[in-house]
mmCIF file of C-alpha atoms and ligand atoms in Angstrom:
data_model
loop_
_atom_site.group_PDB
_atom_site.id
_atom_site.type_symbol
_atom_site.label_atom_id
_atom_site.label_comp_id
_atom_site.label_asym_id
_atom_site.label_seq_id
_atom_site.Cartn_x
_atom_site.Cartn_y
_atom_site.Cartn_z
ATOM 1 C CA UNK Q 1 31.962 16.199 -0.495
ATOM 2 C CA UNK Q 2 31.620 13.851 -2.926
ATOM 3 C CA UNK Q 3 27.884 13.011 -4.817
ATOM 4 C CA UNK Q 4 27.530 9.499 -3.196
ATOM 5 C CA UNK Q 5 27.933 11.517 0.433
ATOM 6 C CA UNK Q 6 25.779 13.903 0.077
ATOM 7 C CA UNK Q 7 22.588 13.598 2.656
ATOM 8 C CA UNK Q 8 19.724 12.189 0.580
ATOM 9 C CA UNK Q 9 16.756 13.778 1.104
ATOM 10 C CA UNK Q 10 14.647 9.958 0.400
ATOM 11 C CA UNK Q 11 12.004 9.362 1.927
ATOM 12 C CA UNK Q 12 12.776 6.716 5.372
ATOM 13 C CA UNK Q 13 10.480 5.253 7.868
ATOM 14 C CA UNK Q 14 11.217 8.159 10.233
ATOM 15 C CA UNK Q 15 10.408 10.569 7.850
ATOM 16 C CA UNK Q 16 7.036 8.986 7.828
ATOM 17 C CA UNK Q 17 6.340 8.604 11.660
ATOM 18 C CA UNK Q 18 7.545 12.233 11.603
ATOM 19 C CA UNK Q 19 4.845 12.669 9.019
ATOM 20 C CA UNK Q 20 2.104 10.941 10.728
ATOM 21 C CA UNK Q 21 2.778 12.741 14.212
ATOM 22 C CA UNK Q 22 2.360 16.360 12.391
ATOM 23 C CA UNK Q 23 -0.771 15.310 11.230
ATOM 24 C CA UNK Q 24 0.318 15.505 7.449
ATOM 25 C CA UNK Q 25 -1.149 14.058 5.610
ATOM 26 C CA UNK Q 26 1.207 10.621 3.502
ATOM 27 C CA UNK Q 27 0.641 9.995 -0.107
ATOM 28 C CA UNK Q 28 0.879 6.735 -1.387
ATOM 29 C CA UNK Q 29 0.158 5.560 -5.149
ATOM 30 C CA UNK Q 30 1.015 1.835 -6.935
ATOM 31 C CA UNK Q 31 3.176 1.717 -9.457
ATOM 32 C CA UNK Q 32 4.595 -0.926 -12.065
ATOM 33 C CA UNK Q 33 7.721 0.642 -14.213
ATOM 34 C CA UNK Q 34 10.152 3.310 -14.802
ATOM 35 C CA UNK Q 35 8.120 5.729 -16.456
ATOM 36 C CA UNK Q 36 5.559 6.427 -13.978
ATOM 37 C CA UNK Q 37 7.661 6.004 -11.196
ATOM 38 C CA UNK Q 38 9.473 9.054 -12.531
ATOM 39 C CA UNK Q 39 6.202 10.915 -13.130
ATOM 40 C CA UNK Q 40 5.074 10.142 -9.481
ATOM 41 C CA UNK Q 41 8.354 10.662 -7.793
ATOM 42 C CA UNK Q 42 8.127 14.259 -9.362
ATOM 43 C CA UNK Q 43 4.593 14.602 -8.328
ATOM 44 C CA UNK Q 44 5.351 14.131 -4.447
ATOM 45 C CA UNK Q 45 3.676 11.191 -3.856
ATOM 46 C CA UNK Q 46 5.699 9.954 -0.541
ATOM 47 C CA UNK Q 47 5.188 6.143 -0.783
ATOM 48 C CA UNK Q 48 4.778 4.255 -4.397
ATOM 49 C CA UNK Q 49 3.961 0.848 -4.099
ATOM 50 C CA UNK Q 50 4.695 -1.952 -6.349
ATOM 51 C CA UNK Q 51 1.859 -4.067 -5.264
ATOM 52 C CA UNK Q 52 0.483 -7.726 -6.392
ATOM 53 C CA UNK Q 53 -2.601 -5.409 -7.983
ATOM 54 C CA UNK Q 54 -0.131 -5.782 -10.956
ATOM 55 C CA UNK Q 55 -1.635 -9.001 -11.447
ATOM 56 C CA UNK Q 56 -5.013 -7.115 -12.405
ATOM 57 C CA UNK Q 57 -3.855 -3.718 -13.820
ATOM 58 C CA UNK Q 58 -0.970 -5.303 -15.710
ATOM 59 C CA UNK Q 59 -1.013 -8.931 -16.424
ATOM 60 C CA UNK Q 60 -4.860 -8.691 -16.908
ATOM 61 C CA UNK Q 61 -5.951 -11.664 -14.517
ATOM 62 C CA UNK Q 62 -8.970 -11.805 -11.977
ATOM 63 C CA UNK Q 63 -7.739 -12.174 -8.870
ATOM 64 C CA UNK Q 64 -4.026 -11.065 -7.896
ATOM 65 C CA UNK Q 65 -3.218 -14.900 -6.492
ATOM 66 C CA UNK Q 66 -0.686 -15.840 -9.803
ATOM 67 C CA UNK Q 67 1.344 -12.870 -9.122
ATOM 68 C CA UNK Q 68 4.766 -14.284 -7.939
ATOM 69 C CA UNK Q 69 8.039 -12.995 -6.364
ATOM 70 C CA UNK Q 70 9.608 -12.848 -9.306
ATOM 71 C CA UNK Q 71 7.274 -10.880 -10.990
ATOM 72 C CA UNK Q 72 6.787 -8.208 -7.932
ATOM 73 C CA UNK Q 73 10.958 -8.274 -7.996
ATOM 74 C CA UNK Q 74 11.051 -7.718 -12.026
ATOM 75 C CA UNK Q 75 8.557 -4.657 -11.543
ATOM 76 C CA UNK Q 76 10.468 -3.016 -8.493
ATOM 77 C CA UNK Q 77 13.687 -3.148 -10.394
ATOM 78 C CA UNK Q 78 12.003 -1.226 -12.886
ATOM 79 C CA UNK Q 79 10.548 1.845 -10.405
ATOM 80 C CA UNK Q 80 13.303 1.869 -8.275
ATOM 81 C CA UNK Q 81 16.161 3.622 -9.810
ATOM 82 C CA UNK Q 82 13.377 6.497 -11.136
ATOM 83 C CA UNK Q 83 12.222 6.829 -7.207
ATOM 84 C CA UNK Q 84 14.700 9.863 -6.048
ATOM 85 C CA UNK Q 85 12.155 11.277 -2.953
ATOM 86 C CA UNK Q 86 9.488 8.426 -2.816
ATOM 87 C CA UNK Q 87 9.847 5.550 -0.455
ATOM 88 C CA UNK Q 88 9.569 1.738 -2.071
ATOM 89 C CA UNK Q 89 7.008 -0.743 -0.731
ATOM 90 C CA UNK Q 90 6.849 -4.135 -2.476
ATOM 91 C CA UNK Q 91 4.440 -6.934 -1.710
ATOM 92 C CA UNK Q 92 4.856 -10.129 -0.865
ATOM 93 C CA UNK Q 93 2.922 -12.098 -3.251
ATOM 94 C CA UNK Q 94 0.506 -15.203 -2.035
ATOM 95 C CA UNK Q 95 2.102 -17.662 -0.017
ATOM 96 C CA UNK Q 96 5.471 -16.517 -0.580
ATOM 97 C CA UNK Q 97 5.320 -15.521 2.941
ATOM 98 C CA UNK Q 98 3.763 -19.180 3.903
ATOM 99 C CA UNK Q 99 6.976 -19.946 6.341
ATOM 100 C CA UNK Q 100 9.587 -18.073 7.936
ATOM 101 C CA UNK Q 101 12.282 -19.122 5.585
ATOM 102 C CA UNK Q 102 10.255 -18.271 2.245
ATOM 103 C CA UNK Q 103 9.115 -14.826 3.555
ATOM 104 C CA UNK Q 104 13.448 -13.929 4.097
ATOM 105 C CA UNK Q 105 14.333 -15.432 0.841
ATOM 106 C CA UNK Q 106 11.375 -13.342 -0.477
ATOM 107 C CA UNK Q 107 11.810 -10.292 1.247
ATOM 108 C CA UNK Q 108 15.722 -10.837 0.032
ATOM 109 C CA UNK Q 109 14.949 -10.643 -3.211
ATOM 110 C CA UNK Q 110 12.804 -7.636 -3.243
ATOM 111 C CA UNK Q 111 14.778 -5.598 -1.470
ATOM 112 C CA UNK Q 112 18.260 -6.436 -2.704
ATOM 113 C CA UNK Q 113 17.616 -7.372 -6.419
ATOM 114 C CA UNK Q 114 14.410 -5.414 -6.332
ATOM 115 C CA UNK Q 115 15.601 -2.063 -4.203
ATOM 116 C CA UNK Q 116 12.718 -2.455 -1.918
ATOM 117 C CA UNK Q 117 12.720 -0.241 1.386
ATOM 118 C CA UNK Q 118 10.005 -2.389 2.667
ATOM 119 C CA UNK Q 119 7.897 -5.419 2.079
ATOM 120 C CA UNK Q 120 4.096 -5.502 2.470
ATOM 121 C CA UNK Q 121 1.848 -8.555 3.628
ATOM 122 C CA UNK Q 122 -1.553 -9.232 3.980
ATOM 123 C CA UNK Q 123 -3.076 -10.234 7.355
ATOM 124 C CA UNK Q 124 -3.636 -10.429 10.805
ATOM 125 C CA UNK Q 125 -2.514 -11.929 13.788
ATOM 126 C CA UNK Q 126 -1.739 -15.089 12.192
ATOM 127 C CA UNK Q 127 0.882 -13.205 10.324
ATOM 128 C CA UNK Q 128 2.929 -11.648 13.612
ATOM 129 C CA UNK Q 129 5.501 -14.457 13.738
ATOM 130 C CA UNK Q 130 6.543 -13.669 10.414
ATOM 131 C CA UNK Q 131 6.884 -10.157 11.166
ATOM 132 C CA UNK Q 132 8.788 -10.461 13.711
ATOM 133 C CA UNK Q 133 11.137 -13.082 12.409
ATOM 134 C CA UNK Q 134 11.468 -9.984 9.390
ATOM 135 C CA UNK Q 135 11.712 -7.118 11.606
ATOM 136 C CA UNK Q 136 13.923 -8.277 13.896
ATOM 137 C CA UNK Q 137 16.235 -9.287 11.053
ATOM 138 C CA UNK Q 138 15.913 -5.975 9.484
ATOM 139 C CA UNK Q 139 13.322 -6.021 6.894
ATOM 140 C CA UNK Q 140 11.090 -3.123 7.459
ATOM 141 C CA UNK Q 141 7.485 -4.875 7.054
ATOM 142 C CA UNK Q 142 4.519 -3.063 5.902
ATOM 143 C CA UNK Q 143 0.937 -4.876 7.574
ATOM 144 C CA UNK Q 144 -2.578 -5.146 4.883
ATOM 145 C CA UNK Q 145 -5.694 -5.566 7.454
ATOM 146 C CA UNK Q 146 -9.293 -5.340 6.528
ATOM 147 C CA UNK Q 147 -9.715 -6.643 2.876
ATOM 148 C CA UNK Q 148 -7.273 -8.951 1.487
ATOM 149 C CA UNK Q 149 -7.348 -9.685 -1.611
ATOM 150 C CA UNK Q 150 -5.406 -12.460 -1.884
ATOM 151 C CA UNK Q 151 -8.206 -14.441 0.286
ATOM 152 C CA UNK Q 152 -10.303 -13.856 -2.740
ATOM 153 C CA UNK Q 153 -10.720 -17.732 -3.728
ATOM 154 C CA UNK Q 154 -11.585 -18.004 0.692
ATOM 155 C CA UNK Q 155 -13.983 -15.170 0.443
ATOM 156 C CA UNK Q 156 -15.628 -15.543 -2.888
ATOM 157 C CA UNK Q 157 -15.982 -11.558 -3.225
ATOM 158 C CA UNK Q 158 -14.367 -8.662 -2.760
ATOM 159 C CA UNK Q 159 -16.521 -6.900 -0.216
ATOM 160 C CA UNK Q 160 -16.071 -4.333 2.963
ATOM 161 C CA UNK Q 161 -14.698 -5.995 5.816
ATOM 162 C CA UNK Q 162 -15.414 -5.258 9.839
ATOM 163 C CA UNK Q 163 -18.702 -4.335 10.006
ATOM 164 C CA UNK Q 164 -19.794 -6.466 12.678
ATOM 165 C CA UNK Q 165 -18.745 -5.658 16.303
ATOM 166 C CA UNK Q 166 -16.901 -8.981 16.588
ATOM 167 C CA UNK Q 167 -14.995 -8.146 13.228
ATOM 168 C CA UNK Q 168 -14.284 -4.887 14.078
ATOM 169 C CA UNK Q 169 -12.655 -5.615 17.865
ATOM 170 C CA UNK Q 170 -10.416 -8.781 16.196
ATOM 171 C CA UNK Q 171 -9.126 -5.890 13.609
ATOM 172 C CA UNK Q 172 -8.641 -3.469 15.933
ATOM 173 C CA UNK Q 173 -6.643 -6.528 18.284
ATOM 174 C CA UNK Q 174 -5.090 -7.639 14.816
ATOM 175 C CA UNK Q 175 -3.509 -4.081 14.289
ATOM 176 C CA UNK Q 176 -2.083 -3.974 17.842
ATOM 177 C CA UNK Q 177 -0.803 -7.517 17.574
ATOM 178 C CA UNK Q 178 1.077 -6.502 14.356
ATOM 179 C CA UNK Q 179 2.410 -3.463 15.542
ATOM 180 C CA UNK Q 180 3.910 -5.103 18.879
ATOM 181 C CA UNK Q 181 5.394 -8.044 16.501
ATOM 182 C CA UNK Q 182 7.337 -4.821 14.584
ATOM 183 C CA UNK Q 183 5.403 -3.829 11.757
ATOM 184 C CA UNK Q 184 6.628 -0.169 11.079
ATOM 185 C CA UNK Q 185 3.321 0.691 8.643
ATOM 186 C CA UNK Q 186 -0.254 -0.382 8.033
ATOM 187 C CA UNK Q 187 -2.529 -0.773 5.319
ATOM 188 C CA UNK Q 188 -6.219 -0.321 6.014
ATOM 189 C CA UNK Q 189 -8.499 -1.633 2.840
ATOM 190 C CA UNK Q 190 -12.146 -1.438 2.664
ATOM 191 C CA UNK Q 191 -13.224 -0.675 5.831
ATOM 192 C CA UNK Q 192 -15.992 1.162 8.109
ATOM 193 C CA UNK Q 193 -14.060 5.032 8.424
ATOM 194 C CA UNK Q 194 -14.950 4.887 11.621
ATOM 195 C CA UNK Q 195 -13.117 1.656 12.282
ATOM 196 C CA UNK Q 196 -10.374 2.866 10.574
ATOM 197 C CA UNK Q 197 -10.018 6.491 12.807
ATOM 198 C CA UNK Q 198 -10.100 3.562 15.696
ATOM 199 C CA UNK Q 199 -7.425 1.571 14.300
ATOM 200 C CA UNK Q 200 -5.826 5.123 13.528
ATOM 201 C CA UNK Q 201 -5.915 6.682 16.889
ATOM 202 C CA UNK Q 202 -4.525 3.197 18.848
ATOM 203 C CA UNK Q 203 -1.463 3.313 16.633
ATOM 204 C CA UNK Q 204 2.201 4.484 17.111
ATOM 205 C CA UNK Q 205 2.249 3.732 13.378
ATOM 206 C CA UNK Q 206 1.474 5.499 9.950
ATOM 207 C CA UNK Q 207 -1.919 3.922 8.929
ATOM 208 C CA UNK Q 208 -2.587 4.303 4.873
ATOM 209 C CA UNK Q 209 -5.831 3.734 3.862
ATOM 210 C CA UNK Q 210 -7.777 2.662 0.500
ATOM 211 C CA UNK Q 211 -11.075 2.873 1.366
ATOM 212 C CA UNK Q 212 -10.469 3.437 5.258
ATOM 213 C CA UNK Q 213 -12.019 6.877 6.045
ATOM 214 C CA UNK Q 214 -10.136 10.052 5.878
ATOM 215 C CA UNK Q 215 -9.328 9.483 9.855
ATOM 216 C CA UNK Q 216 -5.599 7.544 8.790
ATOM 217 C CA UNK Q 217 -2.625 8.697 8.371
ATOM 218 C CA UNK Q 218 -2.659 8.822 4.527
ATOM 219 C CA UNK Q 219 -4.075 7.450 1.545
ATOM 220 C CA UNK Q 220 -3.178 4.841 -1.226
ATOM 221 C CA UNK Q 221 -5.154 3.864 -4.798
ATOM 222 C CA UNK Q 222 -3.959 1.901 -7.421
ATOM 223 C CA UNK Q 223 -2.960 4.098 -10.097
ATOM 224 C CA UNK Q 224 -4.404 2.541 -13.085
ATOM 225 C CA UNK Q 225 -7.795 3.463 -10.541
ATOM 226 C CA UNK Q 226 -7.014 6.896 -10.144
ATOM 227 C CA UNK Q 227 -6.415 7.270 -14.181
ATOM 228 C CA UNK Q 228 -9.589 5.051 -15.182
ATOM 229 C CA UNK Q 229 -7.882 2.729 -17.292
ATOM 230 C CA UNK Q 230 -7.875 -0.580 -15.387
ATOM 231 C CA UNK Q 231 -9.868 -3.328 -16.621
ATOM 232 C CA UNK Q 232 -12.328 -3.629 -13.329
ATOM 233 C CA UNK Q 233 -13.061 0.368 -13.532
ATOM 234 C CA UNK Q 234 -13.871 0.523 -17.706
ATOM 235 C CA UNK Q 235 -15.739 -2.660 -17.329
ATOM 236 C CA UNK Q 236 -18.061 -0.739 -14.772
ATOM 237 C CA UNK Q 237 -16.948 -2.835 -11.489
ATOM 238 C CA UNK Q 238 -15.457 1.103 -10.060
ATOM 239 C CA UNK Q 239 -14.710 0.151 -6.484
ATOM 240 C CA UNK Q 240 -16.402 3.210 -3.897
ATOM 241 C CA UNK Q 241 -13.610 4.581 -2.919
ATOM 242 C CA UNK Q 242 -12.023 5.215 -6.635
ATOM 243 C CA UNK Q 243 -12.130 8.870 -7.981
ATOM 244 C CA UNK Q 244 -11.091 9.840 -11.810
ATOM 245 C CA UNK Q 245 -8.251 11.755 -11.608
ATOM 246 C CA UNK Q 246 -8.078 12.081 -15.425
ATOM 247 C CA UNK Q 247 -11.177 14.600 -15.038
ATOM 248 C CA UNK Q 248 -10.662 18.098 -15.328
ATOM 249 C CA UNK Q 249 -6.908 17.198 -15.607
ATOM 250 C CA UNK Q 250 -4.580 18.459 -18.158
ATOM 251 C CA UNK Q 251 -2.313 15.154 -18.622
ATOM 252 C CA UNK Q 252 -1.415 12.286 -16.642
ATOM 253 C CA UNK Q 253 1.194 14.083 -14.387
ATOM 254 C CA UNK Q 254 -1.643 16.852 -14.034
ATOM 255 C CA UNK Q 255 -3.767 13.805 -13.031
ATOM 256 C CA UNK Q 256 -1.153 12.627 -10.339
ATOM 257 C CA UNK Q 257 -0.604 15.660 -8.912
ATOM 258 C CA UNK Q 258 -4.035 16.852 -8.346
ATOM 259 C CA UNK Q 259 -4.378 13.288 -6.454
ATOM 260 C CA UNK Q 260 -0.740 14.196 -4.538
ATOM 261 C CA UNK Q 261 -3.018 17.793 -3.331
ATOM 262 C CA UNK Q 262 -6.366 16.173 -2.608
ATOM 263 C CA UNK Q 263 -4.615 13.909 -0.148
ATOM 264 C CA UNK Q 264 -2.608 16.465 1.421
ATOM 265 C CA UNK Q 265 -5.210 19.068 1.691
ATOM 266 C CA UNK Q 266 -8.007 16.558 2.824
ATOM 267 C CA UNK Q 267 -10.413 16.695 0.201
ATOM 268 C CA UNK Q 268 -9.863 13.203 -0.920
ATOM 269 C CA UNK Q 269 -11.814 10.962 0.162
ATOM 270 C CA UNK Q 270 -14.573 12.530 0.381
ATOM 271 C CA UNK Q 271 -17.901 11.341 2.218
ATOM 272 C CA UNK Q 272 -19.117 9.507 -1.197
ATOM 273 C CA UNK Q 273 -15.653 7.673 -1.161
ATOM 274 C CA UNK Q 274 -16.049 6.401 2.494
ATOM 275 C CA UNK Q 275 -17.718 2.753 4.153
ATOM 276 C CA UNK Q 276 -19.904 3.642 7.049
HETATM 277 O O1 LIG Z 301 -1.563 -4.579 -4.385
HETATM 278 C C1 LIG Z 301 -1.932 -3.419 -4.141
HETATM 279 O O2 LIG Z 301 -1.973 -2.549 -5.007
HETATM 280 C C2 LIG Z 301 -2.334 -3.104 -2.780
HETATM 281 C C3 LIG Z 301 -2.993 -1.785 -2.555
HETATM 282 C C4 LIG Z 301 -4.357 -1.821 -3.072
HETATM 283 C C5 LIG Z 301 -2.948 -1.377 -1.122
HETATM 284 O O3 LIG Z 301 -2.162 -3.882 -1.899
#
């Protein structure tokens, strides 16, 4: 049998609605080039992420709303070839996925010139026509409910979203709505953790949480977070649900991998990491 026919034991959807349904635990991380895609890869994180957080943690910016397709595209090419186990979700940057037409040229280019398994995008039911015009046309499509940042210059703040009733039901509607139009994962962000075991518990779908509860199928941080070198955390903005990973940790892998085991086992997040 030659190399190329070997089975590969990569990560696929089904691997994670396997995961989900055995109650274990999925371990997501972002991540921006070759070097610590290979480091998390190795680690066991399940799901690396190149997400439009880049536009904090790498280009330095305020908001993530300049980050573009070409940039997320230009990153992914970099973590892609390193990713041997890990499974590769890129976003969809602001308003790339505006129409029908510009979220399939987008999606396109992140999975073909960017080796993208999937492609994430922010919102609710407003969004379901363009996951279905994606899913049905083969782009596996990754759905971000609760905060989104990209609404920053909407919102004004980044703050904790679905804490009143009427917030909460629309979510919990906007997560069935999104499923039923396709979406084959879910992204949870700053929300109540009791709202997010809700969302959780209605889906047929792995739901990955930053700042969701410990009730969801897995976890995600940014990694720059998780190390406590991005900008927001060492100027003292450290979002709740953040934990320094760099404590009590040999190196950087060490730092990664004791992330990879506090998700699996549980222990992250813990009650001081949650919304109620
Ligand atoms: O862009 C990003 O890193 C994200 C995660 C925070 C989920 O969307």
């Amino acid at each position: 049998m030659s190399s190329q026919a070997k089975p590969s034991s990569a990560i696929q959807v089904a691997e994670l609605r396997r995961m989900r349904e055995a109650g274990e635990k999925i371990v997501a991380l972002t991540c921006y080039d070759a070097s610590f895609a290979y480091l998390e890869d190795r680690a066991g994180v399940d799901v690396v992420l190149v997400g439009d957080s880049l536009g904090m943690v790498i280009q330095g910016r305020n908001s993530t709303t300049a980050v573009t397709v070409t940039d997320i595209a230009y990153h992914s090419r970099l973590v892609a070839p390193f990713l041997q186990r890990a499974f590769l979700v890129s976003d969809l940057p602001f308003l790339s996925f505006a129409t029908r037409e510009r979220a399939l040229d987008a999606s396109q280019r992140l999975m073909q010139e960017g080796g993208a398994k999937m492609v994430k995008l922010e919102g609710g039911r407003e969004q379901a026509d363009i996951v279905e015009y994606l899913s049905v046309r083969g782009v596996p499509v990754c759905a971000h409910l609760g905060l989104q940042p990209q609404l920053i210059h909407k919102m004004g703040a980044f703050k904790v979203q679905g804490r009143e009733d009427a917030a909460a039901e629309a979510m919990v509607r906007d997560a069935k709505i999104l499923e039923e139009a396709g979406a084959d994962l879910m992204v949870l962000e700053c929300i109540p953790s009791s709202l997010g075991k809700r969302i959780t518990e209605q889906a047929h779908i792995p739901v990955i949480g930053i700042g969701a509860g410990p009730d969801v199928s897995g976890q995600i941080l940014v990694l720059q977070d998780i190390l406590n070198i991005s900008p927001m955390v060492t100027l003292g903005h450290k979002p709740r649900f953040v934990k320094n990973y760099m404590e009590g940790a040999p190196d950087i892998e060490g730092a990664i991998r004791a992330y990879v085991q506090e998700v699996r086992s549980g222990k992250y997040p813990a009650p001081e990491h949650c919304f109620q």
